[in-house]
Coordinates of C-alpha atoms in Angstrom, one line a residue:
X27 CA 24.6 -41.6 40.3
X28 CA 20.8 -41.6 39.3
X29 CA 20.4 -38.3 41.1
X30 CA 23.2 -36.8 38.9
X31 CA 21.5 -38.3 35.7
X32 CA 18.3 -36.5 36.7
X33 CA 20.1 -33.2 37.6
X34 CA 22.0 -33.3 34.2
X35 CA 18.6 -34.2 32.3
X36 CA 16.9 -31.2 34.3
X37 CA 19.5 -28.8 33.0
X38 CA 19.4 -30.0 29.5
X39 CA 15.6 -29.6 29.4
X40 CA 15.7 -26.1 30.9
X41 CA 18.3 -25.0 28.2
X42 CA 16.0 -26.4 25.4
X43 CA 13.0 -24.6 27.0
X44 CA 14.9 -21.4 27.0
X45 CA 16.1 -21.8 23.4
X46 CA 12.5 -22.5 22.4
X47 CA 11.2 -19.5 24.2
X48 CA 14.0 -17.3 22.5
X49 CA 12.9 -18.6 19.1
X50 CA 9.2 -18.0 19.9
X51 CA 9.9 -14.6 20.8
X52 CA 11.9 -13.9 17.7
X53 CA 9.3 -15.4 15.5
X54 CA 6.5 -13.2 17.2
X55 CA 8.3 -10.2 16.0
X56 CA 9.0 -11.6 12.5
X57 CA 5.4 -12.3 11.8
X58 CA 4.3 -8.9 12.9
X59 CA 6.7 -6.9 10.8
X60 CA 5.0 -4.7 8.2
X61 CA 5.6 -6.1 4.8
X62 CA 3.7 -3.8 2.4
X63 CA 4.3 -3.6 -1.2
X64 CA 3.3 -0.9 -3.4
X65 CA 3.0 -0.4 -7.1
X66 CA 1.9 3.0 -8.8
X67 CA 1.3 2.2 -12.4
X68 CA -0.2 4.4 -15.1
X69 CA -0.9 8.0 -14.6
X70 CA -2.9 10.7 -16.3
X71 CA -3.3 14.3 -15.8
X72 CA -6.5 16.2 -17.0
X73 CA -7.7 19.7 -16.5
X74 CA -10.0 20.3 -13.5
X75 CA -11.8 23.5 -12.4
X76 CA -10.4 26.7 -11.2
X77 CA -6.8 26.3 -12.6
X78 CA -6.3 22.9 -11.2
X79 CA -5.6 19.6 -12.7
X80 CA -6.7 16.2 -11.7
X81 CA -3.9 13.5 -11.1
X82 CA -5.1 10.1 -12.0
X83 CA -3.0 7.2 -10.6
X84 CA -3.5 3.3 -10.8
X85 CA -2.2 1.7 -7.6
X86 CA -1.8 -1.9 -6.3
X87 CA -1.1 -2.6 -2.6
X88 CA 0.0 -6.2 -1.4
X89 CA 0.1 -7.0 2.2
X90 CA 2.7 -10.0 2.7
X91 CA 2.7 -9.9 6.4
X92 CA 0.5 -12.1 8.8
X93 CA -1.4 -9.1 10.3
X94 CA -3.8 -6.8 8.6
X95 CA -2.8 -3.1 7.6
X96 CA -4.8 -0.2 6.9
X97 CA -3.5 2.6 4.6
X98 CA -5.0 5.7 6.3
X99 CA -3.6 8.5 4.3
X100 CA -1.9 9.1 0.9
X101 CA -0.3 12.3 -0.3
X102 CA 1.5 13.1 -3.5
X103 CA 4.5 15.5 -3.2
X104 CA 5.0 17.9 -6.0
X105 CA 7.6 20.8 -5.7
X106 CA 7.7 20.1 -1.9
X107 CA 4.2 20.9 -1.5
X108 CA 1.9 17.9 -0.1
X109 CA -1.6 17.3 -1.9
X110 CA -3.9 14.8 -0.2
X111 CA -5.9 12.2 -1.9
X112 CA -9.4 13.7 -3.3
X113 CA -12.2 12.2 -1.1
X114 CA -14.8 12.5 -3.9
X115 CA -15.0 9.3 -6.2
X116 CA -13.9 10.7 -9.7
X117 CA -14.5 9.0 -12.9
X118 CA -11.0 7.9 -14.0
X119 CA -11.7 5.7 -16.9
X120 CA -14.7 5.0 -19.1
X121 CA -15.1 2.2 -21.7
X122 CA -18.1 1.5 -24.0
X123 CA -18.2 -1.1 -26.7
X124 CA -20.7 -1.0 -29.2
X125 CA -22.0 -3.3 -32.0
X126 CA -23.7 -1.2 -34.7
X127 CA -25.9 1.1 -32.6
X128 CA -26.3 -1.4 -29.6
X129 CA -24.0 -0.8 -26.7
X130 CA -22.9 -4.4 -25.5
X131 CA -20.5 -3.5 -22.8
X132 CA -19.9 -0.5 -20.5
X133 CA -17.4 0.0 -17.8
X134 CA -16.6 3.1 -15.7
X135 CA -13.7 3.1 -13.0
X136 CA -14.0 5.6 -10.2
X137 CA -11.2 6.8 -7.8
X138 CA -11.0 5.4 -4.3
X139 CA -10.3 7.1 -1.1
X140 CA -8.9 6.0 2.3
X141 CA -8.7 4.1 4.5
X142 CA -7.9 0.9 2.6
X143 CA -8.0 -2.2 4.7
X144 CA -5.8 -5.0 3.7
X145 CA -6.4 -8.4 5.3
X146 CA -3.3 -10.5 6.1
X147 CA -1.8 -11.7 3.0
X148 CA -4.4 -9.6 1.0
X149 CA -4.1 -7.2 -1.9
X150 CA -6.1 -4.4 -3.4
X151 CA -5.7 -2.3 -6.6
X152 CA -7.7 0.7 -8.1
X153 CA -7.3 4.4 -9.0
X154 CA -6.6 7.4 -6.8
X155 CA -7.3 11.0 -7.7
X156 CA -5.5 14.0 -6.4
X157 CA -6.3 17.8 -7.3
X158 CA -3.0 19.5 -8.1
X159 CA -1.9 22.8 -9.5
X160 CA -2.4 23.2 -13.1
X161 CA 0.8 22.6 -15.2
X162 CA 2.8 21.1 -12.2
X163 CA 2.8 17.6 -14.0
X164 CA 3.0 16.8 -17.5
X165 CA 1.5 13.1 -17.3
X166 CA 4.8 11.5 -18.8
X167 CA 6.7 11.3 -15.3
X168 CA 8.7 8.1 -14.7
X169 CA 8.5 8.4 -11.0
X170 CA 6.4 10.3 -8.4
X171 CA 6.9 11.0 -4.8
X172 CA 4.2 9.8 -2.3
X173 CA 3.8 9.9 1.5
X174 CA 1.9 6.8 2.7
X175 CA 0.5 6.5 6.3
X176 CA -0.5 3.1 7.8
X177 CA -1.9 2.1 11.3
X178 CA 1.3 0.2 11.6
X179 CA 4.5 2.4 12.0
X180 CA 5.3 6.0 10.9
X181 CA 4.5 7.8 7.6
X182 CA 6.8 6.7 4.7
X183 CA 7.8 9.3 2.0
X184 CA 9.4 7.8 -0.8
X185 CA 9.8 8.5 -4.7
X186 CA 8.3 5.5 -6.6
X187 CA 9.3 4.5 -10.0
X188 CA 6.0 3.8 -11.7
X189 CA 5.2 0.2 -12.8
X190 CA 7.7 -1.2 -10.2
X191 CA 6.9 -3.1 -7.1
X192 CA 8.4 -1.5 -4.1
X193 CA 8.4 -2.4 -0.5
X194 CA 7.3 0.2 2.0
X195 CA 8.8 -0.2 5.6

């Protein structure tokens, strides 16, 4: 009778160990799932050189996963044509505050370029600049299509409503 008791206890502990292993296996994949949220905010279009315009876009990336993510390439899609992020830092915004003739505050925002490395549960924001054909955008668009490449998974092409957080899978 004691042997039966130990055999039954051994079977139960084997089942419990199997269930724990399955739960750990599932948890392993859940925490590694890419959870990248993107917000493209205000945009601006200004004339550039040689019949081109400069599209300036404010962005915000939030990594809600347990592993780091690198955004390796970003392209805007206009009329089924892809335009890569400009690799030169461009002046996107300038702000100067004066009191009388004295400058008391000055701020200059420049565009950024890839790669953008996001730590686990980290975030980053700034400005992007794209050189696009002149008169291809008005600057009053409510949505734009972007292709985002990361080091975790394939490229995602999506139309993003401006000023709305969107999950990129």
